[in-house]
Short mmCIF file of C-alpha atoms and ligand atoms in Angstrom, two decimals:
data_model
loop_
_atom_site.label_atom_id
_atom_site.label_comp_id
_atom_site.label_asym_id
_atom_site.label_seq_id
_atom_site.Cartn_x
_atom_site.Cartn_y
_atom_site.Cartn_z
CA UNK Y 14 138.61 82.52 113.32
CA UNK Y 15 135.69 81.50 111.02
CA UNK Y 16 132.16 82.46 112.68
CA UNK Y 17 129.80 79.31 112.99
CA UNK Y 18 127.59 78.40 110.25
CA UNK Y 19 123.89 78.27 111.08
CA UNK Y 20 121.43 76.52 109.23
CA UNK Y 21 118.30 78.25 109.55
CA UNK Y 22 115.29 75.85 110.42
CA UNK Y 23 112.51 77.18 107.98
CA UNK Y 24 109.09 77.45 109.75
CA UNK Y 25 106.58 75.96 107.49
CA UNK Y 26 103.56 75.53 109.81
CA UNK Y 27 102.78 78.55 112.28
CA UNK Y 28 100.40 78.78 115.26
CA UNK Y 29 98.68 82.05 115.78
CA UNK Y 30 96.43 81.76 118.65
CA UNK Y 31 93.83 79.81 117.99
CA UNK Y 32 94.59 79.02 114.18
CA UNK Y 33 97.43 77.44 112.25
CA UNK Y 34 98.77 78.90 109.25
CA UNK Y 35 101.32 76.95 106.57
CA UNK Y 36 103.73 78.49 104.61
CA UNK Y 37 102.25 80.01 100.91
CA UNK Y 38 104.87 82.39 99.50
CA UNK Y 39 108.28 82.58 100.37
CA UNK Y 40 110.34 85.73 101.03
CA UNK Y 41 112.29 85.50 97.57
CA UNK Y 42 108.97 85.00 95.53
CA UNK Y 43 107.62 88.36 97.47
CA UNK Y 44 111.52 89.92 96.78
CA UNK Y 45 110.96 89.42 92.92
CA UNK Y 46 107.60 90.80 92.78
CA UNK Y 47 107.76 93.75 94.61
CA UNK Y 48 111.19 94.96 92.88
CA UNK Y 49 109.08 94.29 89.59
CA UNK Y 50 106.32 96.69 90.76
CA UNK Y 51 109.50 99.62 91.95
CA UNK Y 52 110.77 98.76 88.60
CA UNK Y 53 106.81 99.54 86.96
CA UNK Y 54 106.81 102.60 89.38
CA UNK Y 55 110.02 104.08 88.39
CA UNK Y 56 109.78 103.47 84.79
CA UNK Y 57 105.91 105.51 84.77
CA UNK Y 58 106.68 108.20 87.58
CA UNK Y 59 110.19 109.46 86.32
CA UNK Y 60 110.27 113.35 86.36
CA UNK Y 61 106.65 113.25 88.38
CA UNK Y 62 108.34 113.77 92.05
CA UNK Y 63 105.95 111.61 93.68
CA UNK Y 64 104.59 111.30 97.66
CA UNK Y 65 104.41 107.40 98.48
CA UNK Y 66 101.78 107.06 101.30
CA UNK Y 67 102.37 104.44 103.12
CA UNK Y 68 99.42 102.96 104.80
CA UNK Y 69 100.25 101.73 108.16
CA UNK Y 70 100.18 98.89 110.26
CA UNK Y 71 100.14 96.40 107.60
CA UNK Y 72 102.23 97.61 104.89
CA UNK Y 73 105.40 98.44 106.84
CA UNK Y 74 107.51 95.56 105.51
CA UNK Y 75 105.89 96.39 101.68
CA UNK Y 76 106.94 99.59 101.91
CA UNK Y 77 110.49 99.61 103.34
CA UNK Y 78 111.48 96.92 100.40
CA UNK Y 79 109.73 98.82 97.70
CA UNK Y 80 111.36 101.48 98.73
CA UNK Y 81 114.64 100.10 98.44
CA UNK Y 82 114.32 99.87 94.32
CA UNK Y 83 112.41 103.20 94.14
CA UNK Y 84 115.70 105.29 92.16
CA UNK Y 85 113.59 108.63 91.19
CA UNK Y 86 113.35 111.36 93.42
CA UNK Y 87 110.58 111.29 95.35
CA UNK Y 88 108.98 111.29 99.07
CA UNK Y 89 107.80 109.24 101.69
CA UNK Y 90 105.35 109.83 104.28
CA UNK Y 91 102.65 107.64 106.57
CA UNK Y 92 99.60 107.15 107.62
CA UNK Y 93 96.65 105.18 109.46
CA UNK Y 94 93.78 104.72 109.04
CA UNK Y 95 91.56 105.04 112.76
CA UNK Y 96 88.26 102.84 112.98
CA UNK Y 97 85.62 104.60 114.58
CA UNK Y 98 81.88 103.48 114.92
CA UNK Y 99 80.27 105.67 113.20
CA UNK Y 100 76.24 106.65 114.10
CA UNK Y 101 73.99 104.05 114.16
CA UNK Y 102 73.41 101.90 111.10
CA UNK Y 103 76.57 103.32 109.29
CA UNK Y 104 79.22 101.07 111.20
CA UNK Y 105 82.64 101.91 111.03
CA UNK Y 106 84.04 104.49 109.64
CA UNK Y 107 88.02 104.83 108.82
CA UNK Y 108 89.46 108.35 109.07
CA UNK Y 109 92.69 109.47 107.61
CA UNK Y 110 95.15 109.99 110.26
CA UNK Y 111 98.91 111.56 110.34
CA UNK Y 112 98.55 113.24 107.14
CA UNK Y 113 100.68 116.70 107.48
CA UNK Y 114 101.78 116.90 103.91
CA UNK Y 115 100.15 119.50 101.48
CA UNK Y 116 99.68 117.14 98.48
CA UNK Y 117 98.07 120.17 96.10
CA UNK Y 118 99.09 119.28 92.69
CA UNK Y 119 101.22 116.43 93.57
CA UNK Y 120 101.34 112.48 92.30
CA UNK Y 121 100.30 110.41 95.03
CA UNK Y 122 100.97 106.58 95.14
CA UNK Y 123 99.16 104.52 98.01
CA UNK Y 124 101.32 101.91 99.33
CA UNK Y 125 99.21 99.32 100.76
CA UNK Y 126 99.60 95.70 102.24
CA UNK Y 127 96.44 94.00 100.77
CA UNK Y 128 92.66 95.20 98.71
CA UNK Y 129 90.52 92.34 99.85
CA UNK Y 130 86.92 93.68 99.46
CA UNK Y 131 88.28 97.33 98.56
CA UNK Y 132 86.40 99.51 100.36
CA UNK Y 133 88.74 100.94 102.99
CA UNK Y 134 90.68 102.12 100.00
CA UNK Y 135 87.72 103.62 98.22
CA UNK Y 136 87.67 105.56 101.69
CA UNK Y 137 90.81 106.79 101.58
CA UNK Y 138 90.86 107.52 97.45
CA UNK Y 139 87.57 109.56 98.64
CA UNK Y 140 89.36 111.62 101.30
CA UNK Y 141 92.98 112.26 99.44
CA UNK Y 142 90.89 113.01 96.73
CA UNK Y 143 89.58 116.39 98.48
CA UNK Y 144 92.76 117.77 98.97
CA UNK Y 145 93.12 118.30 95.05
CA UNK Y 146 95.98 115.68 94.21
CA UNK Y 147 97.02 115.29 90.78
CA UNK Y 148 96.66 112.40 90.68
CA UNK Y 149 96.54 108.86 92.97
CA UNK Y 150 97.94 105.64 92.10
CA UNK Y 151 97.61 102.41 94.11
CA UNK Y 152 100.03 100.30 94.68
CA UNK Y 153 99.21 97.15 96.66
CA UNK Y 154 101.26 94.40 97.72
CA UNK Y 155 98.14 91.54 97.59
CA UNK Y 156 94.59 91.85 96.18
CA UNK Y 157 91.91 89.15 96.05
CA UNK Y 158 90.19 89.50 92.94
CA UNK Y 159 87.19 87.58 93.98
CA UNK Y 160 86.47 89.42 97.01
CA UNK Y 161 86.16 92.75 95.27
CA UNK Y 162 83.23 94.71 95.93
CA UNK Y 163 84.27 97.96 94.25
CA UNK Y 164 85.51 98.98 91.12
CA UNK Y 165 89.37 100.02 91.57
CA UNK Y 166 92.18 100.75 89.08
CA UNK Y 167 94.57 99.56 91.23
CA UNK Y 168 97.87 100.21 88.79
CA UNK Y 169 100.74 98.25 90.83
CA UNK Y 170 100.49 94.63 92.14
CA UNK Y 171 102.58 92.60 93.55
CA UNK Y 172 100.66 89.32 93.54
CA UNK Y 173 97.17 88.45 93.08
CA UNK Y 174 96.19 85.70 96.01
CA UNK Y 175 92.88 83.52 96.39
CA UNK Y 176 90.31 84.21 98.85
CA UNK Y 177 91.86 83.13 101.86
CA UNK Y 178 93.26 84.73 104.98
CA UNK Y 179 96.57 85.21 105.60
CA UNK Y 180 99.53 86.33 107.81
CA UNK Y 181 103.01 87.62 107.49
CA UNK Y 182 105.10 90.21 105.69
CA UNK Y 183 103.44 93.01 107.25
CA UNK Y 184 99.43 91.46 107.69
CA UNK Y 185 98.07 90.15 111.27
CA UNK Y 186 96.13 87.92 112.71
CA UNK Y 187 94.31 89.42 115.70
CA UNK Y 188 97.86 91.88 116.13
CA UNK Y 189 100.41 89.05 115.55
CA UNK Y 190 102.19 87.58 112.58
CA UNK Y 191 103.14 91.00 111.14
CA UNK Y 192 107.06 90.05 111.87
CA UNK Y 193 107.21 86.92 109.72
CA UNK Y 194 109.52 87.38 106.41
CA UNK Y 195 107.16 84.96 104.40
CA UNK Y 196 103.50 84.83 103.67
CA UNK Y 197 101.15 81.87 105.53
CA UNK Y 198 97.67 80.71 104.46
CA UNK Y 199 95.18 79.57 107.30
CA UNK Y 200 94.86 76.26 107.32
CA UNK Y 201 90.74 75.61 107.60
P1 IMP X 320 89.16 95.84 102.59
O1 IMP X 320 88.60 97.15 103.06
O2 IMP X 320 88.12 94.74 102.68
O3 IMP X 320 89.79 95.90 101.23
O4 IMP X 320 90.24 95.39 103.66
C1 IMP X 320 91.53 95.87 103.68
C2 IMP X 320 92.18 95.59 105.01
O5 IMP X 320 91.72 94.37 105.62
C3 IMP X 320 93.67 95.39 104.82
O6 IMP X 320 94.37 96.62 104.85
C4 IMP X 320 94.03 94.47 105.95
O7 IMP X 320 94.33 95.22 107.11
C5 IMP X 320 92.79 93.65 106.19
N1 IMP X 320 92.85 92.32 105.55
C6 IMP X 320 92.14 91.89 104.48
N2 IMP X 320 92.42 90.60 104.18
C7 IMP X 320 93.36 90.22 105.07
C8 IMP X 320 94.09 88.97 105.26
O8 IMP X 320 93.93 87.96 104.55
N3 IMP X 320 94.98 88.96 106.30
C9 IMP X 320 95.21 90.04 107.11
N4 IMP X 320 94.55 91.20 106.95
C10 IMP X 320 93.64 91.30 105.95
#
């Protein structure tokens, strides 16, 4: 017996609590880029045996298809980064959590979900950067260029995306949206 076919009803408009949120790059557009960026990664890292960190919550869904195209040998490991207030006037402060492996001498690429004004990943550069890698590469599924308040060489990016908020493949709104295959733009 043949199994039904369903026609899957695409979801352009989403409501997240209090916002709505319309449809701004679909799942195949994401697909292409990020096996462009494994290809990129595999092409400069052969023979360098590198440790992907993957930077949890919001670059779970990054990460697993990257990983997919990643051919070279190589590991995989994650983290989080904890928010804590720090004293007084210096706000919060994001600490490096779940980091076990000794990265001495190894090539480090920093899987992340999105640089938007850059600074929690001039945090974390900072910290890995104390416990003598040989070197760190970024890799980043989104960055907005116009919101960038530090200077980063961020080497692998999927897509650069205008200053506006978004939700899906991996990013939140307030905790939710993270399971959405496709990327959605606030709607103002
Ligand atoms: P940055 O320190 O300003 O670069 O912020 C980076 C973090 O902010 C990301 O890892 C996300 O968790 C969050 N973030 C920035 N922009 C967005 C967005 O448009 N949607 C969801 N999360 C975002």
């Amino acid at each position: 017996m043949q199994p039904t076919f369903y026609k899957l009803s695409v979801m352009d408009t989403i409501q997240i609590k209090d916002k709505q949120f319309t449809v701004s790059i679909k799942e195949q557009e994401i697909q292409k880029e990020v096996i462009r960026v494994a290809n990129e990664i595999n092409r400069d890292l052969a023979g360098q045996n590198p440790i992907f960190l993957s930077v949890l919550n919001g670059s779970f869904m990054f990460t697993a298809d990257l990983m997919k195209h990643i051919t070279i040998p190589c590991e995989i490991s994650f983290i989080k980064l904890a928010s804590y207030q720090g004293v007084a006037s210096t706000g919060t402060i994001k600490e490096v959590m779940g980091l076990n492996e000794d990265i001495t001498g190894r090539t480090i690429v920093i899987v992340e979900d999105i640089v938007d004004t850059g600074l929690t990943m001039q945090r974390l550069l900072e910290t890995l950067g104390t416990r003598s890698p040989k070197e760190i590469h970024i890799a980043s599924l989104l960055v907005k260029p116009e919101k960038l308040k530090v200077e980063l060489d961020i080497k692998y990016v999927a897509m650069n995306i205008p200053n506006d908020f978004i939700v899906g493949y991996g990013l939140d709104y307030d905790g939710y949206g993270r399971n959405y295959p496709d990327i959605y733009t606030v709607i103002d």
